[in-house]
PDB file of C-alpha atoms in Angstrom:
ATOM      1  CA  THR A  30       6.241  10.630   7.111  1.00  0.00           C
ATOM      2  CA  LEU A  31       6.567   8.204   4.247  1.00  0.00           C
ATOM      3  CA  PHE A  32      10.104   7.050   3.589  1.00  0.00           C
ATOM      4  CA  ARG A  33      11.097   5.508   0.327  1.00  0.00           C
ATOM      5  CA  SER A  34      14.747   5.059  -0.518  1.00  0.00           C
ATOM      6  CA  ARG A  35      16.066   7.670  -2.923  1.00  0.00           C
ATOM      7  CA  ASP A  36      17.073   4.746  -5.076  1.00  0.00           C
ATOM      8  CA  CYS A  37      14.410   3.341  -7.340  1.00  0.00           C
ATOM      9  CA  ARG A  38      14.833   0.211  -9.433  1.00  0.00           C
ATOM     10  CA  TYR A  39      17.737   0.230 -11.915  1.00  0.00           C
ATOM     11  CA  ASN A  40      19.139  -2.411 -14.247  1.00  0.00           C
ATOM     12  CA  ALA A  41      22.806  -3.472 -14.484  1.00  0.00           C
ATOM     13  CA  LYS A  42      23.501  -0.590 -16.885  1.00  0.00           C
ATOM     14  CA  GLY A  43      22.202   1.960 -14.371  1.00  0.00           C
ATOM     15  CA  LYS A  44      19.020   2.692 -16.357  1.00  0.00           C
ATOM     16  CA  PHE A  45      15.561   3.079 -14.814  1.00  0.00           C
ATOM     17  CA  ASN A  46      14.003  -0.398 -14.754  1.00  0.00           C
ATOM     18  CA  VAL A  47      10.330  -0.811 -13.945  1.00  0.00           C
ATOM     19  CA  PRO A  48       8.433  -3.030 -16.376  1.00  0.00           C
ATOM     20  CA  PHE A  49       5.189  -1.812 -17.909  1.00  0.00           C
ATOM     21  CA  GLY A  50       3.586  -5.266 -17.907  1.00  0.00           C
ATOM     22  CA  ARG A  51       1.147  -6.704 -20.407  1.00  0.00           C
ATOM     23  CA  TYR A  52      -2.360  -6.144 -19.113  1.00  0.00           C
ATOM     24  CA  LYS A  53      -5.478  -6.787 -21.169  1.00  0.00           C
ATOM     25  CA  SER A  54      -7.571  -4.399 -19.123  1.00  0.00           C
ATOM     26  CA  PRO A  55      -5.404  -2.470 -16.675  1.00  0.00           C
ATOM     27  CA  TYR A  56      -7.102  -0.898 -13.670  1.00  0.00           C
ATOM     28  CA  PHE A  57      -6.347   2.761 -13.101  1.00  0.00           C
ATOM     29  CA  PRO A  58      -7.180   3.493  -9.446  1.00  0.00           C
ATOM     30  CA  GLU A  59      -8.660   6.970  -9.956  1.00  0.00           C
ATOM     31  CA  PRO A  60     -11.092   6.838  -6.982  1.00  0.00           C
ATOM     32  CA  GLU A  61      -8.273   5.729  -4.682  1.00  0.00           C
ATOM     33  CA  LEU A  62      -5.958   8.432  -6.027  1.00  0.00           C
ATOM     34  CA  GLN A  63      -8.645  11.088  -5.499  1.00  0.00           C
ATOM     35  CA  GLU A  64      -9.006   9.991  -1.864  1.00  0.00           C
ATOM     36  CA  PHE A  65      -5.241  10.131  -1.467  1.00  0.00           C
ATOM     37  CA  VAL A  66      -5.147  13.673  -2.879  1.00  0.00           C
ATOM     38  CA  LYS A  67      -7.810  14.775  -0.376  1.00  0.00           C
ATOM     39  CA  LYS A  68      -5.609  13.595   2.485  1.00  0.00           C
ATOM     40  CA  SER A  69      -2.194  14.402   1.030  1.00  0.00           C
ATOM     41  CA  HIS A  70      -1.866  17.713   2.840  1.00  0.00           C
ATOM     42  CA  ARG A  71      -1.418  15.676   6.030  1.00  0.00           C
ATOM     43  CA  ILE A  72       1.707  13.823   4.884  1.00  0.00           C
ATOM     44  CA  GLN A  73       5.330  14.663   4.326  1.00  0.00           C
ATOM     45  CA  LEU A  74       7.312  12.721   1.768  1.00  0.00           C
ATOM     46  CA  SER A  75      11.039  12.479   2.398  1.00  0.00           C
ATOM     47  CA  CYS A  76      13.791  11.412   0.081  1.00  0.00           C
ATOM     48  CA  GLY A  77      17.179  10.554   1.507  1.00  0.00           C
ATOM     49  CA  GLU A  78      19.205   8.025   3.405  1.00  0.00           C
ATOM     50  CA  PHE A  79      16.983   6.056   5.767  1.00  0.00           C
ATOM     51  CA  GLN A  80      19.220   6.808   8.770  1.00  0.00           C
ATOM     52  CA  ALA A  81      18.762  10.559   8.311  1.00  0.00           C
ATOM     53  CA  VAL A  82      15.016  10.329   7.709  1.00  0.00           C
ATOM     54  CA  LEU A  83      14.386   8.008  10.653  1.00  0.00           C
ATOM     55  CA  SER A  84      16.475  10.163  12.993  1.00  0.00           C
ATOM     56  CA  GLN A  85      14.023  13.048  12.365  1.00  0.00           C
ATOM     57  CA  ALA A  86      11.018  11.090  13.684  1.00  0.00           C
ATOM     58  CA  THR A  87       8.582  12.922  15.946  1.00  0.00           C
ATOM     59  CA  GLU A  88       5.748  11.665  18.125  1.00  0.00           C
ATOM     60  CA  GLN A  89       3.095  12.423  15.476  1.00  0.00           C
ATOM     61  CA  ASP A  90       4.842  10.400  12.756  1.00  0.00           C
ATOM     62  CA  ILE A  91       3.677   7.157  11.241  1.00  0.00           C
ATOM     63  CA  ILE A  92       6.620   5.863   9.215  1.00  0.00           C
ATOM     64  CA  TYR A  93       6.502   3.235   6.479  1.00  0.00           C
ATOM     65  CA  CYS A  94       9.719   1.747   5.069  1.00  0.00           C
ATOM     66  CA  ASP A  95       9.707  -0.330   1.892  1.00  0.00           C
ATOM     67  CA  PRO A  96      13.321  -1.441   1.443  1.00  0.00           C
ATOM     68  CA  PRO A  97      14.541  -3.768  -1.293  1.00  0.00           C
ATOM     69  CA  TYR A  98      13.407  -7.149   0.004  1.00  0.00           C
ATOM     70  CA  VAL A  99      15.922  -9.733   1.196  1.00  0.00           C
ATOM     71  CA  PRO A 100      16.508 -12.638  -1.215  1.00  0.00           C
ATOM     72  CA  LEU A 101      14.198 -15.596  -0.611  1.00  0.00           C
ATOM     73  CA  SER A 102      17.100 -18.033  -0.851  1.00  0.00           C
ATOM     74  CA  GLU A 103      20.874 -18.083  -1.103  1.00  0.00           C
ATOM     75  CA  THR A 104      20.581 -18.824  -4.812  1.00  0.00           C
ATOM     76  CA  ALA A 105      18.176 -15.974  -5.584  1.00  0.00           C
ATOM     77  CA  SER A 106      19.854 -13.848  -8.223  1.00  0.00           C
ATOM     78  CA  PHE A 107      17.895 -10.605  -7.789  1.00  0.00           C
ATOM     79  CA  THR A 108      19.072  -8.821  -4.658  1.00  0.00           C
ATOM     80  CA  SER A 109      18.809  -5.081  -5.262  1.00  0.00           C
ATOM     81  CA  TYR A 110      17.006  -2.289  -7.042  1.00  0.00           C
ATOM     82  CA  SER A 111      20.041  -0.055  -7.390  1.00  0.00           C
ATOM     83  CA  GLN A 112      23.685  -0.189  -8.374  1.00  0.00           C
ATOM     84  CA  GLN A 113      24.743   0.375  -4.763  1.00  0.00           C
ATOM     85  CA  GLY A 114      22.651  -2.555  -3.540  1.00  0.00           C
ATOM     86  CA  PHE A 115      21.075  -3.036  -0.138  1.00  0.00           C
ATOM     87  CA  ASN A 116      22.857  -5.900   1.583  1.00  0.00           C
ATOM     88  CA  LEU A 117      21.993  -7.872   4.712  1.00  0.00           C
ATOM     89  CA  LYS A 118      24.092  -5.562   6.895  1.00  0.00           C
ATOM     90  CA  GLU A 119      22.015  -2.603   5.668  1.00  0.00           C
ATOM     91  CA  GLN A 120      18.812  -4.593   6.263  1.00  0.00           C
ATOM     92  CA  LYS A 121      19.870  -5.091   9.897  1.00  0.00           C
ATOM     93  CA  HIS A 122      20.839  -1.424  10.222  1.00  0.00           C
ATOM     94  CA  LEU A 123      17.386  -0.402   8.934  1.00  0.00           C
ATOM     95  CA  ALA A 124      15.766  -2.639  11.565  1.00  0.00           C
ATOM     96  CA  ASP A 125      17.912  -1.101  14.323  1.00  0.00           C
ATOM     97  CA  CYS A 126      17.245   2.487  13.165  1.00  0.00           C
ATOM     98  CA  SER A 127      13.526   1.753  12.891  1.00  0.00           C
ATOM     99  CA  GLU A 128      13.378   0.412  16.415  1.00  0.00           C
ATOM    100  CA  LEU A 129      15.029   3.606  17.672  1.00  0.00           C
ATOM    101  CA  ALA A 130      12.699   5.793  15.579  1.00  0.00           C
ATOM    102  CA  ALA A 131       9.689   4.002  17.065  1.00  0.00           C
ATOM    103  CA  GLN A 132      10.688   5.317  20.495  1.00  0.00           C
ATOM    104  CA  LYS A 133      10.142   8.857  19.176  1.00  0.00           C
ATOM    105  CA  SER A 134       7.273   8.264  16.739  1.00  0.00           C
ATOM    106  CA  GLU A 135       3.787   6.815  16.838  1.00  0.00           C
ATOM    107  CA  ILE A 136       4.653   3.731  14.790  1.00  0.00           C
ATOM    108  CA  VAL A 137       7.192   2.394  12.277  1.00  0.00           C
ATOM    109  CA  LEU A 138       6.136  -0.202   9.687  1.00  0.00           C
ATOM    110  CA  ILE A 139       8.514  -2.138   7.452  1.00  0.00           C
ATOM    111  CA  SER A 140       7.550  -4.613   4.738  1.00  0.00           C
ATOM    112  CA  ASN A 141       9.848  -7.449   3.652  1.00  0.00           C
ATOM    113  CA  HIS A 142       9.977 -11.110   2.641  1.00  0.00           C
ATOM    114  CA  ASP A 143       9.208 -13.584   5.394  1.00  0.00           C
ATOM    115  CA  THR A 144      12.540 -15.345   5.897  1.00  0.00           C
ATOM    116  CA  GLN A 145      14.395 -16.571   8.953  1.00  0.00           C
ATOM    117  CA  PHE A 146      16.798 -13.637   8.544  1.00  0.00           C
ATOM    118  CA  THR A 147      14.007 -11.040   8.574  1.00  0.00           C
ATOM    119  CA  ARG A 148      12.285 -12.763  11.487  1.00  0.00           C
ATOM    120  CA  ASP A 149      15.590 -12.519  13.363  1.00  0.00           C
ATOM    121  CA  ILE A 150      16.302  -8.856  12.607  1.00  0.00           C
ATOM    122  CA  TYR A 151      12.695  -7.877  13.391  1.00  0.00           C
ATOM    123  CA  ALA A 152      12.504 -10.030  16.542  1.00  0.00           C
ATOM    124  CA  ASN A 153      11.599  -6.964  18.649  1.00  0.00           C
ATOM    125  CA  ALA A 154       8.754  -5.974  16.322  1.00  0.00           C
ATOM    126  CA  LYS A 155       5.250  -7.339  16.055  1.00  0.00           C
ATOM    127  CA  LEU A 156       5.017  -9.271  12.766  1.00  0.00           C
ATOM    128  CA  ALA A 157       1.876  -9.419  10.624  1.00  0.00           C
ATOM    129  CA  PHE A 158       2.017 -12.030   7.856  1.00  0.00           C
ATOM    130  CA  VAL A 159       0.520 -12.031   4.347  1.00  0.00           C
ATOM    131  CA  GLU A 160       0.885 -14.079   1.173  1.00  0.00           C
ATOM    132  CA  VAL A 161       1.245 -12.201  -2.106  1.00  0.00           C
ATOM    133  CA  GLN A 162       1.301 -13.321  -5.716  1.00  0.00           C
ATOM    134  CA  ARG A 163       4.617 -12.779  -7.468  1.00  0.00           C
ATOM    135  CA  ASN A 164       4.482 -12.359 -11.229  1.00  0.00           C
ATOM    136  CA  ILE A 165       8.207 -12.065 -11.874  1.00  0.00           C
ATOM    137  CA  ALA A 166       9.149 -15.636 -12.795  1.00  0.00           C
ATOM    138  CA  ALA A 167       9.940 -16.178 -16.463  1.00  0.00           C
ATOM    139  CA  LYS A 168       7.536 -19.120 -16.712  1.00  0.00           C
ATOM    140  CA  GLY A 169       3.929 -18.666 -15.652  1.00  0.00           C
ATOM    141  CA  GLU A 170       3.789 -22.031 -13.917  1.00  0.00           C
ATOM    142  CA  SER A 171       6.719 -20.967 -11.711  1.00  0.00           C
ATOM    143  CA  ARG A 172       4.772 -18.016 -10.300  1.00  0.00           C
ATOM    144  CA  LYS A 173       3.448 -18.663  -6.829  1.00  0.00           C
ATOM    145  CA  LYS A 174       2.408 -16.974  -3.623  1.00  0.00           C
ATOM    146  CA  ILE A 175       5.240 -15.724  -1.444  1.00  0.00           C
ATOM    147  CA  GLY A 176       5.215 -15.028   2.277  1.00  0.00           C
ATOM    148  CA  GLU A 177       5.780 -11.437   3.354  1.00  0.00           C
ATOM    149  CA  HIS A 178       5.483  -9.693   6.644  1.00  0.00           C
ATOM    150  CA  LEU A 179       4.983  -6.252   8.023  1.00  0.00           C
ATOM    151  CA  ALA A 180       7.262  -5.520  10.969  1.00  0.00           C
ATOM    152  CA  ILE A 181       5.475  -3.161  13.338  1.00  0.00           C
ATOM    153  CA  TYR A 182       7.340  -1.128  15.933  1.00  0.00           C
ATOM    154  CA  GLU A 183       5.005   0.737  18.292  1.00  0.00           C
TER     155      GLU A 183
END
């Protein structure tokens, strides 16, 4: 089961908001997509509230959650992808629901920023750390690698 919030990214006016980017030679991952298609009969995509989706977990499920990431600092202005938002209380609730779902499923994986808050709410999970390049700063020189982690409940 792959869970993705039914909310995608919206701007303040409630309009769909995913930038196209300015790529000189964009890569279209056709070979990867073809491999995905070959295996897609084995997955179930669900759209709904995470509590409802996670409560349906079965022992064969591998669940991946990609919530809106927590802000990197208290002054970070971008905190949600939807008008309803996804606050810190909901982040904690997702962690709690995921831990419960892991008791019924094979594994639950959750990606998020590596912050003290996320380390605290995922304290019962195994954490795998990565650094990723962020290209969202207005000035190119402000763009840097950011720490993220994958919380793994087995």
